[in-house]
């Protein structure tokens, strides 16, 4: 049960990443946000890098391809693509696209790990996906006719595939490192790689964005919660459970998003929220917890 709670916390923090990334998108470039986010995380993690330098170096020497690939997927690419996406797409579109992530994880897991999925798991994924659609379409599936694609949607789709691949490939994490050591090393590698496109393509290298308190506070939240805590919770839970199980917990994002909007923005909770919540929770219970409790 411990790892399910960690997953819930991680997903809750990540839902704030979507909201705040969209909220400050007009004040800071996507590459800026991604780069400075991870630079600050590197500064926070630098004592671990110094203390564990020999161990981290040996782990990299033994498994360079795995560590570089995970660094590029999880650190360099995922959030950068996400921030480019939320610049031009709507929150509704992002949530609709994000709802496909569990199925992408199942597909990639089958192709790479030959992992099968039971009928019960499939039913649960379908139910929770319907719940997500019910939420973002406000209880009326006719609203899907108003769905319009933008370049941002393509970035969100790409981010979803990147995250699904990262999650599945955690199976091959080197045993030489503990989860937080793995996160520390991949963060430094990924940020180093991210600095290349940042210095080549970014049009603004100033720190003028910190003059706006809402941007500064949003960045601090993103650094502490989605960056450090969510990644650690997700990694350790995926290693203990399976990619198929952790992937489905992304369906909790719109639930937490609606709750945050209720308390922070004063938005009302409607009947369709409750129906969507119920379907998501039922779907995850059927595919994940029901089997565990039954055993």
PDB file of C-alpha atoms in Angstrom:
ATOM      1  CA  UNK A   1       0.000   0.000   0.000  1.00  0.00           C
ATOM      2  CA  UNK A   2       2.959   2.307   0.656  1.00  0.00           C
ATOM      3  CA  UNK A   3       3.863   2.515  -3.022  1.00  0.00           C
ATOM      4  CA  UNK A   4       0.286   3.246  -4.100  1.00  0.00           C
ATOM      5  CA  UNK A   5       0.260   6.218  -1.719  1.00  0.00           C
ATOM      6  CA  UNK A   6       3.600   7.420  -3.109  1.00  0.00           C
ATOM      7  CA  UNK A   7       2.175   7.119  -6.629  1.00  0.00           C
ATOM      8  CA  UNK A   8      -0.854   9.208  -5.666  1.00  0.00           C
ATOM      9  CA  UNK A   9       1.360  11.909  -4.168  1.00  0.00           C
ATOM     10  CA  UNK A  10       3.638  11.918  -7.198  1.00  0.00           C
ATOM     11  CA  UNK A  11       0.739  12.238  -9.629  1.00  0.00           C
ATOM     12  CA  UNK A  12      -0.849  14.968  -7.480  1.00  0.00           C
ATOM     13  CA  UNK A  13       2.358  17.012  -7.644  1.00  0.00           C
ATOM     14  CA  UNK A  14       2.638  16.420 -11.398  1.00  0.00           C
ATOM     15  CA  UNK A  15      -0.876  17.711 -12.005  1.00  0.00           C
ATOM     16  CA  UNK A  16       0.380  21.021 -10.631  1.00  0.00           C
ATOM     17  CA  UNK A  17       3.223  20.899 -13.172  1.00  0.00           C
ATOM     18  CA  UNK A  18       0.701  20.899 -16.035  1.00  0.00           C
ATOM     19  CA  UNK A  19      -1.308  23.745 -14.525  1.00  0.00           C
ATOM     20  CA  UNK A  20       1.639  25.968 -13.604  1.00  0.00           C
ATOM     21  CA  UNK A  21       3.497  25.241 -16.843  1.00  0.00           C
ATOM     22  CA  UNK A  22       0.482  26.593 -18.696  1.00  0.00           C
ATOM     23  CA  UNK A  23       0.005  29.454 -16.206  1.00  0.00           C
ATOM     24  CA  UNK A  24       3.493  30.936 -16.697  1.00  0.00           C
ATOM     25  CA  UNK A  25       3.917  30.002 -20.376  1.00  0.00           C
ATOM     26  CA  UNK A  26       3.622  33.635 -21.491  1.00  0.00           C
ATOM     27  CA  UNK A  27       6.391  34.758 -19.115  1.00  0.00           C
ATOM     28  CA  UNK A  28       9.102  32.157 -19.730  1.00  0.00           C
ATOM     29  CA  UNK A  29      10.175  30.121 -22.757  1.00  0.00           C
ATOM     30  CA  UNK A  30       9.716  26.325 -22.616  1.00  0.00           C
ATOM     31  CA  UNK A  31      13.464  25.721 -22.917  1.00  0.00           C
ATOM     32  CA  UNK A  32      14.120  28.303 -20.211  1.00  0.00           C
ATOM     33  CA  UNK A  33      11.645  26.709 -17.830  1.00  0.00           C
ATOM     34  CA  UNK A  34      12.966  23.198 -18.448  1.00  0.00           C
ATOM     35  CA  UNK A  35      16.630  24.230 -18.182  1.00  0.00           C
ATOM     36  CA  UNK A  36      16.418  26.446 -15.101  1.00  0.00           C
ATOM     37  CA  UNK A  37      14.138  23.931 -13.402  1.00  0.00           C
ATOM     38  CA  UNK A  38      16.739  21.196 -13.694  1.00  0.00           C
ATOM     39  CA  UNK A  39      19.706  23.488 -12.990  1.00  0.00           C
ATOM     40  CA  UNK A  40      18.168  24.346  -9.614  1.00  0.00           C
ATOM     41  CA  UNK A  41      17.497  20.654  -8.952  1.00  0.00           C
ATOM     42  CA  UNK A  42      21.154  19.918  -9.757  1.00  0.00           C
ATOM     43  CA  UNK A  43      22.250  22.531  -7.219  1.00  0.00           C
ATOM     44  CA  UNK A  44      20.045  20.895  -4.582  1.00  0.00           C
ATOM     45  CA  UNK A  45      21.381  17.432  -5.427  1.00  0.00           C
ATOM     46  CA  UNK A  46      25.033  18.496  -5.746  1.00  0.00           C
ATOM     47  CA  UNK A  47      25.955  17.343  -2.185  1.00  0.00           C
ATOM     48  CA  UNK A  48      24.814  13.825  -3.109  1.00  0.00           C
ATOM     49  CA  UNK A  49      26.853  13.956  -6.311  1.00  0.00           C
ATOM     50  CA  UNK A  50      29.950  14.994  -4.354  1.00  0.00           C
ATOM     51  CA  UNK A  51      29.492  12.433  -1.578  1.00  0.00           C
ATOM     52  CA  UNK A  52      28.621   9.576  -3.958  1.00  0.00           C
ATOM     53  CA  UNK A  53      30.902  10.618  -6.805  1.00  0.00           C
ATOM     54  CA  UNK A  54      32.902   7.375  -7.029  1.00  0.00           C
ATOM     55  CA  UNK A  55      29.824   5.164  -6.852  1.00  0.00           C
ATOM     56  CA  UNK A  56      27.963   7.235  -9.458  1.00  0.00           C
ATOM     57  CA  UNK A  57      30.993   7.295 -11.751  1.00  0.00           C
ATOM     58  CA  UNK A  58      31.416   3.510 -11.596  1.00  0.00           C
ATOM     59  CA  UNK A  59      27.699   3.006 -12.268  1.00  0.00           C
ATOM     60  CA  UNK A  60      27.926   5.256 -15.324  1.00  0.00           C
ATOM     61  CA  UNK A  61      31.044   3.450 -16.503  1.00  0.00           C
ATOM     62  CA  UNK A  62      29.245   0.095 -16.232  1.00  0.00           C
ATOM     63  CA  UNK A  63      25.918   1.163 -17.815  1.00  0.00           C
ATOM     64  CA  UNK A  64      26.460   4.312 -19.920  1.00  0.00           C
ATOM     65  CA  UNK A  65      23.864   3.574 -22.622  1.00  0.00           C
ATOM     66  CA  UNK A  66      21.063   2.838 -20.158  1.00  0.00           C
ATOM     67  CA  UNK A  67      21.797   5.892 -18.009  1.00  0.00           C
ATOM     68  CA  UNK A  68      22.119   8.258 -20.972  1.00  0.00           C
ATOM     69  CA  UNK A  69      18.904   6.986 -22.575  1.00  0.00           C
ATOM     70  CA  UNK A  70      16.947   7.349 -19.322  1.00  0.00           C
ATOM     71  CA  UNK A  71      18.446  10.794 -18.746  1.00  0.00           C
ATOM     72  CA  UNK A  72      17.427  11.965 -22.211  1.00  0.00           C
ATOM     73  CA  UNK A  73      13.919  10.520 -21.913  1.00  0.00           C
ATOM     74  CA  UNK A  74      13.044  11.501 -18.341  1.00  0.00           C
ATOM     75  CA  UNK A  75      15.010  14.711 -17.812  1.00  0.00           C
ATOM     76  CA  UNK A  76      15.975  16.264 -21.151  1.00  0.00           C
ATOM     77  CA  UNK A  77      12.982  15.466 -23.332  1.00  0.00           C
ATOM     78  CA  UNK A  78       9.778  14.812 -21.372  1.00  0.00           C
ATOM     79  CA  UNK A  79       9.213  18.096 -19.569  1.00  0.00           C
ATOM     80  CA  UNK A  80      10.695  20.162 -22.405  1.00  0.00           C
ATOM     81  CA  UNK A  81       8.150  18.651 -24.809  1.00  0.00           C
ATOM     82  CA  UNK A  82       5.413  19.133 -22.208  1.00  0.00           C
ATOM     83  CA  UNK A  83       6.199  22.839 -21.762  1.00  0.00           C
ATOM     84  CA  UNK A  84       6.223  23.387 -25.520  1.00  0.00           C
ATOM     85  CA  UNK A  85       2.856  21.638 -25.641  1.00  0.00           C
ATOM     86  CA  UNK A  86       1.055  23.619 -22.941  1.00  0.00           C
ATOM     87  CA  UNK A  87       2.142  26.853 -24.622  1.00  0.00           C
ATOM     88  CA  UNK A  88      -0.295  26.396 -27.475  1.00  0.00           C
ATOM     89  CA  UNK A  89      -2.800  23.715 -26.479  1.00  0.00           C
ATOM     90  CA  UNK A  90      -5.641  23.817 -23.983  1.00  0.00           C
ATOM     91  CA  UNK A  91      -5.762  22.020 -20.656  1.00  0.00           C
ATOM     92  CA  UNK A  92      -8.675  19.953 -22.002  1.00  0.00           C
ATOM     93  CA  UNK A  93      -6.660  18.773 -24.996  1.00  0.00           C
ATOM     94  CA  UNK A  94      -3.665  17.964 -22.790  1.00  0.00           C
ATOM     95  CA  UNK A  95      -5.821  15.872 -20.454  1.00  0.00           C
ATOM     96  CA  UNK A  96      -7.494  14.059 -23.354  1.00  0.00           C
ATOM     97  CA  UNK A  97      -4.132  13.166 -24.847  1.00  0.00           C
ATOM     98  CA  UNK A  98      -2.634  12.297 -21.454  1.00  0.00           C
ATOM     99  CA  UNK A  99      -5.419   9.761 -20.875  1.00  0.00           C
ATOM    100  CA  UNK A 100      -3.836   7.548 -23.547  1.00  0.00           C
ATOM    101  CA  UNK A 101      -0.538   7.204 -21.632  1.00  0.00           C
ATOM    102  CA  UNK A 102      -1.491   4.010 -19.711  1.00  0.00           C
ATOM    103  CA  UNK A 103      -2.389   2.241 -22.958  1.00  0.00           C
ATOM    104  CA  UNK A 104       0.882   3.397 -24.542  1.00  0.00           C
ATOM    105  CA  UNK A 105       2.772   1.990 -21.550  1.00  0.00           C
ATOM    106  CA  UNK A 106       0.934  -1.334 -21.893  1.00  0.00           C
ATOM    107  CA  UNK A 107       1.797  -1.475 -25.618  1.00  0.00           C
ATOM    108  CA  UNK A 108       5.475  -0.599 -25.154  1.00  0.00           C
ATOM    109  CA  UNK A 109       5.714  -2.982 -22.191  1.00  0.00           C
ATOM    110  CA  UNK A 110       4.338  -5.773 -24.387  1.00  0.00           C
ATOM    111  CA  UNK A 111       6.730  -4.978 -27.262  1.00  0.00           C
ATOM    112  CA  UNK A 112       9.866  -4.604 -25.128  1.00  0.00           C
ATOM    113  CA  UNK A 113       9.251  -6.798 -22.080  1.00  0.00           C
ATOM    114  CA  UNK A 114       6.678  -9.185 -23.584  1.00  0.00           C
ATOM    115  CA  UNK A 115       4.440  -8.327 -20.623  1.00  0.00           C
ATOM    116  CA  UNK A 116       0.886  -9.573 -20.993  1.00  0.00           C
ATOM    117  CA  UNK A 117      -2.223  -7.798 -19.731  1.00  0.00           C
ATOM    118  CA  UNK A 118      -5.184  -9.572 -18.181  1.00  0.00           C
ATOM    119  CA  UNK A 119      -8.818  -8.967 -19.108  1.00  0.00           C
ATOM    120  CA  UNK A 120      -9.355  -7.468 -15.663  1.00  0.00           C
ATOM    121  CA  UNK A 121      -6.513  -4.979 -16.155  1.00  0.00           C
ATOM    122  CA  UNK A 122      -7.804  -4.061 -19.610  1.00  0.00           C
ATOM    123  CA  UNK A 123     -11.316  -3.502 -18.234  1.00  0.00           C
ATOM    124  CA  UNK A 124      -9.903  -1.288 -15.504  1.00  0.00           C
ATOM    125  CA  UNK A 125      -7.896   0.804 -17.971  1.00  0.00           C
ATOM    126  CA  UNK A 126     -10.949   1.244 -20.210  1.00  0.00           C
ATOM    127  CA  UNK A 127     -13.148   2.302 -17.272  1.00  0.00           C
ATOM    128  CA  UNK A 128     -10.637   4.810 -15.929  1.00  0.00           C
ATOM    129  CA  UNK A 129     -10.057   6.192 -19.444  1.00  0.00           C
ATOM    130  CA  UNK A 130     -13.811   6.720 -19.831  1.00  0.00           C
ATOM    131  CA  UNK A 131     -13.747   8.464 -16.461  1.00  0.00           C
ATOM    132  CA  UNK A 132     -11.026  10.851 -17.662  1.00  0.00           C
ATOM    133  CA  UNK A 133     -12.952  11.575 -20.868  1.00  0.00           C
ATOM    134  CA  UNK A 134     -16.112  12.177 -18.826  1.00  0.00           C
ATOM    135  CA  UNK A 135     -14.231  14.739 -16.746  1.00  0.00           C
ATOM    136  CA  UNK A 136     -12.527  16.713 -19.489  1.00  0.00           C
ATOM    137  CA  UNK A 137     -15.605  16.652 -21.755  1.00  0.00           C
ATOM    138  CA  UNK A 138     -17.739  17.853 -18.818  1.00  0.00           C
ATOM    139  CA  UNK A 139     -20.069  14.887 -18.937  1.00  0.00           C
ATOM    140  CA  UNK A 140     -21.082  15.390 -22.572  1.00  0.00           C
ATOM    141  CA  UNK A 141     -19.231  13.318 -25.159  1.00  0.00           C
ATOM    142  CA  UNK A 142     -20.668  15.553 -27.901  1.00  0.00           C
ATOM    143  CA  UNK A 143     -18.014  18.069 -26.806  1.00  0.00           C
ATOM    144  CA  UNK A 144     -15.386  15.892 -28.458  1.00  0.00           C
ATOM    145  CA  UNK A 145     -16.649  17.291 -31.782  1.00  0.00           C
ATOM    146  CA  UNK A 146     -15.174  20.643 -30.719  1.00  0.00           C
ATOM    147  CA  UNK A 147     -11.744  19.086 -30.216  1.00  0.00           C
ATOM    148  CA  UNK A 148      -9.253  20.974 -32.386  1.00  0.00           C
ATOM    149  CA  UNK A 149      -5.634  19.953 -32.784  1.00  0.00           C
ATOM    150  CA  UNK A 150      -2.690  22.342 -32.547  1.00  0.00           C
ATOM    151  CA  UNK A 151       1.071  22.012 -32.702  1.00  0.00           C
ATOM    152  CA  UNK A 152       0.945  21.842 -28.904  1.00  0.00           C
ATOM    153  CA  UNK A 153      -1.056  18.617 -29.114  1.00  0.00           C
ATOM    154  CA  UNK A 154       1.742  16.998 -31.098  1.00  0.00           C
ATOM    155  CA  UNK A 155       4.236  18.000 -28.401  1.00  0.00           C
ATOM    156  CA  UNK A 156       1.971  16.486 -25.713  1.00  0.00           C
ATOM    157  CA  UNK A 157       1.633  13.253 -27.728  1.00  0.00           C
ATOM    158  CA  UNK A 158       5.408  13.084 -28.109  1.00  0.00           C
ATOM    159  CA  UNK A 159       5.862  13.765 -24.380  1.00  0.00           C
ATOM    160  CA  UNK A 160       3.437  10.913 -23.616  1.00  0.00           C
ATOM    161  CA  UNK A 161       5.407   8.433 -25.735  1.00  0.00           C
ATOM    162  CA  UNK A 162       8.674   9.590 -24.172  1.00  0.00           C
ATOM    163  CA  UNK A 163       7.295   9.156 -20.653  1.00  0.00           C
ATOM    164  CA  UNK A 164       5.827   5.738 -21.450  1.00  0.00           C
ATOM    165  CA  UNK A 165       9.183   4.566 -22.808  1.00  0.00           C
ATOM    166  CA  UNK A 166      11.018   5.981 -19.774  1.00  0.00           C
ATOM    167  CA  UNK A 167       8.639   4.166 -17.416  1.00  0.00           C
ATOM    168  CA  UNK A 168       8.985   0.806 -19.165  1.00  0.00           C
ATOM    169  CA  UNK A 169      12.783   1.064 -19.424  1.00  0.00           C
ATOM    170  CA  UNK A 170      13.076   1.599 -15.661  1.00  0.00           C
ATOM    171  CA  UNK A 171      12.944  -2.203 -15.623  1.00  0.00           C
ATOM    172  CA  UNK A 172      16.553  -2.136 -16.815  1.00  0.00           C
ATOM    173  CA  UNK A 173      17.800   0.286 -14.152  1.00  0.00           C
ATOM    174  CA  UNK A 174      21.240  -0.677 -12.938  1.00  0.00           C
ATOM    175  CA  UNK A 175      21.278  -2.472  -9.593  1.00  0.00           C
ATOM    176  CA  UNK A 176      24.432  -0.545  -8.702  1.00  0.00           C
ATOM    177  CA  UNK A 177      22.359   2.482  -7.691  1.00  0.00           C
ATOM    178  CA  UNK A 178      19.559   3.087  -5.235  1.00  0.00           C
ATOM    179  CA  UNK A 179      16.506   4.911  -6.652  1.00  0.00           C
ATOM    180  CA  UNK A 180      17.526   8.368  -5.394  1.00  0.00           C
ATOM    181  CA  UNK A 181      21.120   7.868  -6.556  1.00  0.00           C
ATOM    182  CA  UNK A 182      19.759   6.857  -9.958  1.00  0.00           C
ATOM    183  CA  UNK A 183      17.611  10.002 -10.018  1.00  0.00           C
ATOM    184  CA  UNK A 184      20.585  12.170  -9.025  1.00  0.00           C
ATOM    185  CA  UNK A 185      22.859  10.789 -11.734  1.00  0.00           C
ATOM    186  CA  UNK A 186      20.246  10.936 -14.509  1.00  0.00           C
ATOM    187  CA  UNK A 187      19.356  14.492 -13.475  1.00  0.00           C
ATOM    188  CA  UNK A 188      22.942  15.686 -13.929  1.00  0.00           C
ATOM    189  CA  UNK A 189      23.365  13.794 -17.206  1.00  0.00           C
ATOM    190  CA  UNK A 190      20.005  14.952 -18.568  1.00  0.00           C
ATOM    191  CA  UNK A 191      20.577  18.585 -17.574  1.00  0.00           C
ATOM    192  CA  UNK A 192      24.020  18.569 -19.195  1.00  0.00           C
ATOM    193  CA  UNK A 193      22.479  17.291 -22.437  1.00  0.00           C
ATOM    194  CA  UNK A 194      19.605  19.799 -22.148  1.00  0.00           C
ATOM    195  CA  UNK A 195      22.109  22.669 -21.931  1.00  0.00           C
ATOM    196  CA  UNK A 196      23.113  22.044 -25.570  1.00  0.00           C
ATOM    197  CA  UNK A 197      19.726  22.905 -27.185  1.00  0.00           C
ATOM    198  CA  UNK A 198      19.187  25.597 -24.538  1.00  0.00           C
ATOM    199  CA  UNK A 199      22.305  27.566 -25.487  1.00  0.00           C
ATOM    200  CA  UNK A 200      21.754  26.944 -29.212  1.00  0.00           C
ATOM    201  CA  UNK A 201      18.039  27.664 -29.557  1.00  0.00           C
ATOM    202  CA  UNK A 202      16.987  29.804 -26.590  1.00  0.00           C
ATOM    203  CA  UNK A 203      16.464  33.463 -27.477  1.00  0.00           C
ATOM    204  CA  UNK A 204      16.611  34.735 -23.898  1.00  0.00           C
ATOM    205  CA  UNK A 205      19.370  33.901 -21.410  1.00  0.00           C
ATOM    206  CA  UNK A 206      18.396  36.483 -18.811  1.00  0.00           C
ATOM    207  CA  UNK A 207      16.796  35.786 -15.447  1.00  0.00           C
ATOM    208  CA  UNK A 208      14.287  38.611 -15.797  1.00  0.00           C
ATOM    209  CA  UNK A 209      11.407  36.183 -15.271  1.00  0.00           C
ATOM    210  CA  UNK A 210      12.227  35.908 -11.552  1.00  0.00           C
ATOM    211  CA  UNK A 211      11.106  39.518 -11.134  1.00  0.00           C
ATOM    212  CA  UNK A 212       7.540  38.228 -11.348  1.00  0.00           C
ATOM    213  CA  UNK A 213       6.598  36.570  -8.078  1.00  0.00           C
ATOM    214  CA  UNK A 214       4.087  34.190  -9.683  1.00  0.00           C
ATOM    215  CA  UNK A 215       6.796  32.821 -11.998  1.00  0.00           C
ATOM    216  CA  UNK A 216       9.333  32.505  -9.176  1.00  0.00           C
ATOM    217  CA  UNK A 217       6.915  30.704  -6.842  1.00  0.00           C
ATOM    218  CA  UNK A 218       5.712  28.456  -9.661  1.00  0.00           C
ATOM    219  CA  UNK A 219       9.307  27.543 -10.492  1.00  0.00           C
ATOM    220  CA  UNK A 220      10.066  26.743  -6.850  1.00  0.00           C
ATOM    221  CA  UNK A 221       7.006  24.476  -6.686  1.00  0.00           C
ATOM    222  CA  UNK A 222       8.037  22.724  -9.913  1.00  0.00           C
ATOM    223  CA  UNK A 223      11.578  22.197  -8.609  1.00  0.00           C
ATOM    224  CA  UNK A 224      10.611  20.730  -5.238  1.00  0.00           C
ATOM    225  CA  UNK A 225       7.462  18.744  -5.932  1.00  0.00           C
ATOM    226  CA  UNK A 226       7.164  17.553  -9.578  1.00  0.00           C
ATOM    227  CA  UNK A 227      10.938  17.442 -10.130  1.00  0.00           C
ATOM    228  CA  UNK A 228      12.387  15.870  -6.996  1.00  0.00           C
ATOM    229  CA  UNK A 229       9.534  14.228  -5.091  1.00  0.00           C
ATOM    230  CA  UNK A 230       7.369  13.053  -8.007  1.00  0.00           C
ATOM    231  CA  UNK A 231      10.299  11.559  -9.916  1.00  0.00           C
ATOM    232  CA  UNK A 232      11.549   9.727  -6.842  1.00  0.00           C
ATOM    233  CA  UNK A 233       8.077   8.437  -5.908  1.00  0.00           C
ATOM    234  CA  UNK A 234       7.411   7.333  -9.503  1.00  0.00           C
ATOM    235  CA  UNK A 235      10.769   5.605  -9.950  1.00  0.00           C
ATOM    236  CA  UNK A 236      10.697   3.681  -6.683  1.00  0.00           C
ATOM    237  CA  UNK A 237       7.049   2.648  -7.201  1.00  0.00           C
ATOM    238  CA  UNK A 238       7.657   1.487 -10.779  1.00  0.00           C
ATOM    239  CA  UNK A 239      10.604  -0.617  -9.622  1.00  0.00           C
ATOM    240  CA  UNK A 240       8.515  -2.240  -6.870  1.00  0.00           C
ATOM    241  CA  UNK A 241       5.314  -2.648  -8.887  1.00  0.00           C
ATOM    242  CA  UNK A 242       5.127  -2.722 -12.707  1.00  0.00           C
ATOM    243  CA  UNK A 243       5.019  -0.120 -15.466  1.00  0.00           C
ATOM    244  CA  UNK A 244       1.451  -1.159 -16.353  1.00  0.00           C
ATOM    245  CA  UNK A 245       0.267  -0.459 -12.803  1.00  0.00           C
ATOM    246  CA  UNK A 246       2.076   2.840 -12.285  1.00  0.00           C
ATOM    247  CA  UNK A 247       1.034   4.041 -15.732  1.00  0.00           C
ATOM    248  CA  UNK A 248      -2.649   3.837 -14.914  1.00  0.00           C
ATOM    249  CA  UNK A 249      -2.206   6.182 -11.959  1.00  0.00           C
ATOM    250  CA  UNK A 250      -1.733   9.046 -14.439  1.00  0.00           C
ATOM    251  CA  UNK A 251      -5.524   8.959 -14.735  1.00  0.00           C
ATOM    252  CA  UNK A 252      -5.665  10.554 -11.292  1.00  0.00           C
ATOM    253  CA  UNK A 253      -4.223  13.785 -12.734  1.00  0.00           C
ATOM    254  CA  UNK A 254      -7.552  15.339 -13.786  1.00  0.00           C
ATOM    255  CA  UNK A 255      -9.010  14.448 -10.392  1.00  0.00           C
ATOM    256  CA  UNK A 256      -6.288  16.351  -8.571  1.00  0.00           C
ATOM    257  CA  UNK A 257      -6.512  19.122 -11.156  1.00  0.00           C
ATOM    258  CA  UNK A 258     -10.220  19.578 -10.452  1.00  0.00           C
ATOM    259  CA  UNK A 259      -9.624  19.530  -6.691  1.00  0.00           C
ATOM    260  CA  UNK A 260      -6.878  22.158  -6.973  1.00  0.00           C
ATOM    261  CA  UNK A 261      -9.142  24.307  -9.146  1.00  0.00           C
ATOM    262  CA  UNK A 262     -11.897  24.033  -6.532  1.00  0.00           C
ATOM    263  CA  UNK A 263      -9.714  25.196  -3.643  1.00  0.00           C
ATOM    264  CA  UNK A 264      -7.369  27.593  -5.451  1.00  0.00           C
ATOM    265  CA  UNK A 265      -9.526  29.032  -8.227  1.00  0.00           C
ATOM    266  CA  UNK A 266     -12.966  28.729  -6.681  1.00  0.00           C
ATOM    267  CA  UNK A 267     -14.288  26.512  -9.490  1.00  0.00           C
ATOM    268  CA  UNK A 268     -17.381  24.457  -8.703  1.00  0.00           C
ATOM    269  CA  UNK A 269     -17.466  20.684  -8.459  1.00  0.00           C
ATOM    270  CA  UNK A 270     -20.217  19.457 -10.770  1.00  0.00           C
ATOM    271  CA  UNK A 271     -22.021  16.120 -11.042  1.00  0.00           C
ATOM    272  CA  UNK A 272     -19.839  15.071 -13.974  1.00  0.00           C
ATOM    273  CA  UNK A 273     -16.785  15.507 -11.735  1.00  0.00           C
ATOM    274  CA  UNK A 274     -18.160  12.977  -9.261  1.00  0.00           C
ATOM    275  CA  UNK A 275     -19.108  10.517 -12.015  1.00  0.00           C
ATOM    276  CA  UNK A 276     -15.677  10.857 -13.626  1.00  0.00           C
ATOM    277  CA  UNK A 277     -13.929  10.456 -10.266  1.00  0.00           C
ATOM    278  CA  UNK A 278     -15.945   7.316  -9.545  1.00  0.00           C
ATOM    279  CA  UNK A 279     -15.155   5.701 -12.907  1.00  0.00           C
ATOM    280  CA  UNK A 280     -11.438   6.439 -12.580  1.00  0.00           C
ATOM    281  CA  UNK A 281     -11.233   5.071  -9.044  1.00  0.00           C
ATOM    282  CA  UNK A 282     -13.325   2.010  -9.966  1.00  0.00           C
ATOM    283  CA  UNK A 283     -11.152   1.314 -13.014  1.00  0.00           C
ATOM    284  CA  UNK A 284      -7.917   1.510 -11.054  1.00  0.00           C
ATOM    285  CA  UNK A 285      -9.400  -0.596  -8.241  1.00  0.00           C
ATOM    286  CA  UNK A 286     -10.435  -3.310 -10.704  1.00  0.00           C
ATOM    287  CA  UNK A 287      -7.145  -3.481 -12.594  1.00  0.00           C
ATOM    288  CA  UNK A 288      -4.711  -2.861  -9.743  1.00  0.00           C
ATOM    289  CA  UNK A 289      -5.993  -3.113  -6.200  1.00  0.00           C
ATOM    290  CA  UNK A 290      -8.719  -5.737  -6.623  1.00  0.00           C
ATOM    291  CA  UNK A 291      -6.209  -8.354  -7.746  1.00  0.00           C
ATOM    292  CA  UNK A 292      -3.825  -7.404  -4.921  1.00  0.00           C
ATOM    293  CA  UNK A 293      -6.514  -7.491  -2.226  1.00  0.00           C
ATOM    294  CA  UNK A 294      -7.939 -10.745  -3.557  1.00  0.00           C
ATOM    295  CA  UNK A 295      -4.522 -12.398  -3.350  1.00  0.00           C
TER     296      UNK A 295
END
